[in-house]
mmCIF file of N, CA and C in Angstrom:
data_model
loop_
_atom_site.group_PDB
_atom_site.id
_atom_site.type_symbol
_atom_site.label_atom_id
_atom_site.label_comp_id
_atom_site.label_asym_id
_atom_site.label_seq_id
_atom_site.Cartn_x
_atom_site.Cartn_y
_atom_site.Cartn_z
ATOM 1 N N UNK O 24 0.846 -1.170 0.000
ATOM 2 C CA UNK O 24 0.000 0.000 0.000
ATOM 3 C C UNK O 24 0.894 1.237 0.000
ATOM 4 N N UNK O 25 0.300 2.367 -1.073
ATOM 5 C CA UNK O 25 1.472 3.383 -0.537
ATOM 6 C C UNK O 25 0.498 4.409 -0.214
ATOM 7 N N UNK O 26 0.921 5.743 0.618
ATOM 8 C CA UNK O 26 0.574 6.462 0.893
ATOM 9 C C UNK O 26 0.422 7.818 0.022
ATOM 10 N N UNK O 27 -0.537 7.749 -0.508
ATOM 11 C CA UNK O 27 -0.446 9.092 -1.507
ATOM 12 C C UNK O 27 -1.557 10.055 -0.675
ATOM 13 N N UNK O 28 -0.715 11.286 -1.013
ATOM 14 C CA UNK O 28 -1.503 12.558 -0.604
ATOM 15 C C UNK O 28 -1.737 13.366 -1.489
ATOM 16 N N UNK O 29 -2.618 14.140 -1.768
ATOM 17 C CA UNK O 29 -2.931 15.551 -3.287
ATOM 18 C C UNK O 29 -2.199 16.610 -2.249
ATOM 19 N N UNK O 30 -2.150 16.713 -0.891
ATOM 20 C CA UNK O 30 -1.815 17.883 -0.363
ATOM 21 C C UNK O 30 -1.682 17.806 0.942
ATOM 22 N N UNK O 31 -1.134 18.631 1.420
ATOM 23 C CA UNK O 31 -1.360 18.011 3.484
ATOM 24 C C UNK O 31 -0.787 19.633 4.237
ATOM 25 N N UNK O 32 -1.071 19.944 5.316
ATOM 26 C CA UNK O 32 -0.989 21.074 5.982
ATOM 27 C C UNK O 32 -0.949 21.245 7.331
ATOM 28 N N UNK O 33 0.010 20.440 7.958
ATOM 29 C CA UNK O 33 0.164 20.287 9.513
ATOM 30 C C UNK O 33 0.914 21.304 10.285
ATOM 31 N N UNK O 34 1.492 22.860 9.615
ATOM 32 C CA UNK O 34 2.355 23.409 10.256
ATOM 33 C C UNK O 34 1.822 24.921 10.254
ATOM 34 N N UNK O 35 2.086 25.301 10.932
ATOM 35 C CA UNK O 35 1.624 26.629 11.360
ATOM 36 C C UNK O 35 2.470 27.640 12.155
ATOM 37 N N UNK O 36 2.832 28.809 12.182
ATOM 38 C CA UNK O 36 3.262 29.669 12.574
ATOM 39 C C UNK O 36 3.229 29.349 14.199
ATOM 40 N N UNK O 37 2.192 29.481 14.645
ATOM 41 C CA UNK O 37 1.480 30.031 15.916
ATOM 42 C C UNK O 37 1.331 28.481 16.552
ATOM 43 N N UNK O 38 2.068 27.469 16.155
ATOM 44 C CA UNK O 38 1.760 26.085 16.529
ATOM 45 C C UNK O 38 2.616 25.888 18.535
ATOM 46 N N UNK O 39 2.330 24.919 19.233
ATOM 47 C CA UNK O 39 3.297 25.501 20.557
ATOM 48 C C UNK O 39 3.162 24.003 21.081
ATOM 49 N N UNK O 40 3.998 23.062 20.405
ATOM 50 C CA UNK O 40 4.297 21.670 20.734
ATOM 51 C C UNK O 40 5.410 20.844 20.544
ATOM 52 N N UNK O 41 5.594 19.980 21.556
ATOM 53 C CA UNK O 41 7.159 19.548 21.150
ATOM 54 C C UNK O 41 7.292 18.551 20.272
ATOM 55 N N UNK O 42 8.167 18.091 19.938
ATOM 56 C CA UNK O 42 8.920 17.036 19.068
ATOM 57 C C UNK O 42 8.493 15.683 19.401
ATOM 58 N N UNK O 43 8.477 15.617 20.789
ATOM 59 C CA UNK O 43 7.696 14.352 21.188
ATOM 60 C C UNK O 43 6.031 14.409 21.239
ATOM 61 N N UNK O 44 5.350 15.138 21.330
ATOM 62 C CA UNK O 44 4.117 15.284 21.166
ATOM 63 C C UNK O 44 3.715 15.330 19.421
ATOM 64 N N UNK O 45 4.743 16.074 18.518
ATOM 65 C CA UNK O 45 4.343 15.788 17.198
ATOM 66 C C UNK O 45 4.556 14.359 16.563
ATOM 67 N N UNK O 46 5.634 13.280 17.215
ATOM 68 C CA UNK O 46 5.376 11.877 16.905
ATOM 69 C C UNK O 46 4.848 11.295 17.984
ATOM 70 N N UNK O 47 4.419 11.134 19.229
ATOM 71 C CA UNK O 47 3.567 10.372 19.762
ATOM 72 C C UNK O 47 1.971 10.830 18.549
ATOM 73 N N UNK O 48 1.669 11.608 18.437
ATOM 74 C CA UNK O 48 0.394 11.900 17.840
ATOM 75 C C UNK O 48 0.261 11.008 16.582
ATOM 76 N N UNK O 49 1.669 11.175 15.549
ATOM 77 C CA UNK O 49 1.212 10.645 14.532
ATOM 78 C C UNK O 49 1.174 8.848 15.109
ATOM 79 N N UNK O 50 1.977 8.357 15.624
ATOM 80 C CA UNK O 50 1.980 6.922 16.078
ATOM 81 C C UNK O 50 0.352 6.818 16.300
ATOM 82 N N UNK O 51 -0.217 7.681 17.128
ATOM 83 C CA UNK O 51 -1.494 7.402 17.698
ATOM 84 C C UNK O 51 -2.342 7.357 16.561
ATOM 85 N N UNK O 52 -2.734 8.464 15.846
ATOM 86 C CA UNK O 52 -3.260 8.002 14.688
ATOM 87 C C UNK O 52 -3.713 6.897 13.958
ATOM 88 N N UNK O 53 -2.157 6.973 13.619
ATOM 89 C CA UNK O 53 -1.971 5.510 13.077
ATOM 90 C C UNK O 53 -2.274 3.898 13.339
ATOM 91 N N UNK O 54 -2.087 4.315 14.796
ATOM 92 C CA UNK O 54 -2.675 3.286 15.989
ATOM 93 C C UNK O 54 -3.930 3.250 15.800
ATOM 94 N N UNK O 55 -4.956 4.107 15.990
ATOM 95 C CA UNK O 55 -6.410 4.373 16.105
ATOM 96 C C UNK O 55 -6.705 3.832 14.940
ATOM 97 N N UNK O 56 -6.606 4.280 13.464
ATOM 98 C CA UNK O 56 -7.006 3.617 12.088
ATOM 99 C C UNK O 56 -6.652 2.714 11.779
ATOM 100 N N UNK O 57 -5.505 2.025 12.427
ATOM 101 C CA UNK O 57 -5.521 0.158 12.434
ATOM 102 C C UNK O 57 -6.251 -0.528 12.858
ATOM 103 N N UNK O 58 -6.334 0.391 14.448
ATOM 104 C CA UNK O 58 -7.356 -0.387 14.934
ATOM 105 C C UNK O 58 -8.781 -0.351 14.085
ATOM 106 N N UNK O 59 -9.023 0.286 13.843
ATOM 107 C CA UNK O 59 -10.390 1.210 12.982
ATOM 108 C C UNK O 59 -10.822 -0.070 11.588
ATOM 109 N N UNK O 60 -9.355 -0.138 10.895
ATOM 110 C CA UNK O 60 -9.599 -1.414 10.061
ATOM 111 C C UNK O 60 -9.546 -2.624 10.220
ATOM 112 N N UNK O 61 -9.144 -2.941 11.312
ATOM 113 C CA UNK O 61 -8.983 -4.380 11.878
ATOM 114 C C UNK O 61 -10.162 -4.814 12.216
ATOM 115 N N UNK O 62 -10.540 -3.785 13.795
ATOM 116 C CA UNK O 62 -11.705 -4.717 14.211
ATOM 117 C C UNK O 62 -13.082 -4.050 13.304
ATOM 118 N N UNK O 63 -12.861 -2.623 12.825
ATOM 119 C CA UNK O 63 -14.493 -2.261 12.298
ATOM 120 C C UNK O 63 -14.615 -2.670 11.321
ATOM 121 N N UNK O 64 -13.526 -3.388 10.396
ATOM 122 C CA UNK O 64 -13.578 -3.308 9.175
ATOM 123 C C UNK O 64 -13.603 -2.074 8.681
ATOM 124 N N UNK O 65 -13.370 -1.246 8.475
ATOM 125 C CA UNK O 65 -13.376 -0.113 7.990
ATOM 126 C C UNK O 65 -11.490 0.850 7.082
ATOM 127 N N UNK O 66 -12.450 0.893 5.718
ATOM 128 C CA UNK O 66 -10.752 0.879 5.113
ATOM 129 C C UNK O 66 -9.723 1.655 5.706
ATOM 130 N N UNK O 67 -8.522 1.811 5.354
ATOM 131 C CA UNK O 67 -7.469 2.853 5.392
ATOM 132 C C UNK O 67 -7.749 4.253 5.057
ATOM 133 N N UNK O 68 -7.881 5.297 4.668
ATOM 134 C CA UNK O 68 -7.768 6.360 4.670
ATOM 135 C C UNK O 68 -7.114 7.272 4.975
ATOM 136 N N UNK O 69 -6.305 7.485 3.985
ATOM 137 C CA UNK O 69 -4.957 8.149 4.663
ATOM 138 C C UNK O 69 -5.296 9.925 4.763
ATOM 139 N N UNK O 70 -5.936 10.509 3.970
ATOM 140 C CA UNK O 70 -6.215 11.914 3.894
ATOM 141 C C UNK O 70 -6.970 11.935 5.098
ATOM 142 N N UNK O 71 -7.762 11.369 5.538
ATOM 143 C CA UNK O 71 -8.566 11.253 7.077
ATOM 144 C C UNK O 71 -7.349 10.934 8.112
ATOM 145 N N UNK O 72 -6.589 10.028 8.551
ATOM 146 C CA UNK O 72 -5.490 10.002 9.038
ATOM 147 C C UNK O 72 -4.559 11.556 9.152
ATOM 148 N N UNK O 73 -4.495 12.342 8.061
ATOM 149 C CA UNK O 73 -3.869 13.286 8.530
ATOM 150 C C UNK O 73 -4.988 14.363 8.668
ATOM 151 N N UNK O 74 -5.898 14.735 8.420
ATOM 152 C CA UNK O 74 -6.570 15.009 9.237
ATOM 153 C C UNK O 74 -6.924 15.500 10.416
ATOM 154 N N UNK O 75 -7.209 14.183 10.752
ATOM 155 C CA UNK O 75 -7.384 14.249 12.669
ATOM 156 C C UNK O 75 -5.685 14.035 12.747
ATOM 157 N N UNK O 76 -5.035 13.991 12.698
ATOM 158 C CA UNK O 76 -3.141 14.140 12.770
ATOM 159 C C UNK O 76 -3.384 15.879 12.991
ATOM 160 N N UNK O 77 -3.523 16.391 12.107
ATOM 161 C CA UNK O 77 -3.360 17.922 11.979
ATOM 162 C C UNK O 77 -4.710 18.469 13.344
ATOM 163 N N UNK O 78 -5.712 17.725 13.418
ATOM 164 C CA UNK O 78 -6.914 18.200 14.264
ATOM 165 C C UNK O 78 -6.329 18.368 15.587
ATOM 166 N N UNK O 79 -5.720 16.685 16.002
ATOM 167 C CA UNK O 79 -4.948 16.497 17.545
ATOM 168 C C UNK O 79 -3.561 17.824 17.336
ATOM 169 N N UNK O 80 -3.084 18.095 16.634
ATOM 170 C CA UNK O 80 -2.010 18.788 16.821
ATOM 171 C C UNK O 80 -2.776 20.245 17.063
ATOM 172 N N UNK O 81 -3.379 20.897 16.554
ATOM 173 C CA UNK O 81 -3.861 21.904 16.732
ATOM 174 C C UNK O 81 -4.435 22.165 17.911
ATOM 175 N N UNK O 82 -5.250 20.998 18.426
ATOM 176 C CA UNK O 82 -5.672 20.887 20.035
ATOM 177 C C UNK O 82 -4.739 20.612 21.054
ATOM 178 N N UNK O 83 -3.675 19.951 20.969
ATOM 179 C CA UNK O 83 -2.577 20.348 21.865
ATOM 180 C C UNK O 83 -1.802 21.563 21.905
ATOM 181 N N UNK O 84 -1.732 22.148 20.779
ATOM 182 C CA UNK O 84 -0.780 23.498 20.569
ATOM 183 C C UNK O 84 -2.113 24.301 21.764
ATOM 184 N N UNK O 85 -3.366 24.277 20.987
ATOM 185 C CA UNK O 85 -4.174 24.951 21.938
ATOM 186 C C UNK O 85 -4.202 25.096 23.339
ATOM 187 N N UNK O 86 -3.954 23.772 24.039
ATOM 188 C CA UNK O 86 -3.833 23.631 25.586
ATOM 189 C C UNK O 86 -2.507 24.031 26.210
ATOM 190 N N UNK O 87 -1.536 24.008 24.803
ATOM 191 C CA UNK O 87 -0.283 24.881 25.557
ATOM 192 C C UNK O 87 -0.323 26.339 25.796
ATOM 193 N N UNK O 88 -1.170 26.705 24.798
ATOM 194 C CA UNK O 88 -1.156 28.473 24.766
ATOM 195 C C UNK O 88 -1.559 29.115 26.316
ATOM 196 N N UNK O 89 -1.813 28.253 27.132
ATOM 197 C CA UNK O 89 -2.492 29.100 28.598
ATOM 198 C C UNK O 89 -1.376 28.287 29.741
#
């Protein structure tokens, strides 16, 4: 399987997270939509994968800002 993307947008100026929080996230992801196709049956989707990748990152940058 390969991973093709048309486009992707995970970075931002105003972003406020570390190095270990930007790969624990993607691992998790990745984790979650295995699981997602394993037991739901439910395909791969990689543009959804980054996604919620870019969604969780934006919500942690958020909880750092205070």
């Amino acid at each position: 399987m390969l991973l093709k993307l048309e486009h992707y947008f995970i970075y931002s100026y105003d972003m406020h997270f570390t190095i270990y929080d930007f790969f624990a996230t993607i691992i998790r992801m990745v984790r979650k939509n295995h699981y997602q196709q394993f037991y739901n049956y439910t395909p791969f989707d990689s543009t959804q994968a980054c996604r919620q990748t870019s969604a969780e990152l934006i919500r942690l940058s958020n909880l750092r800002k205070f």
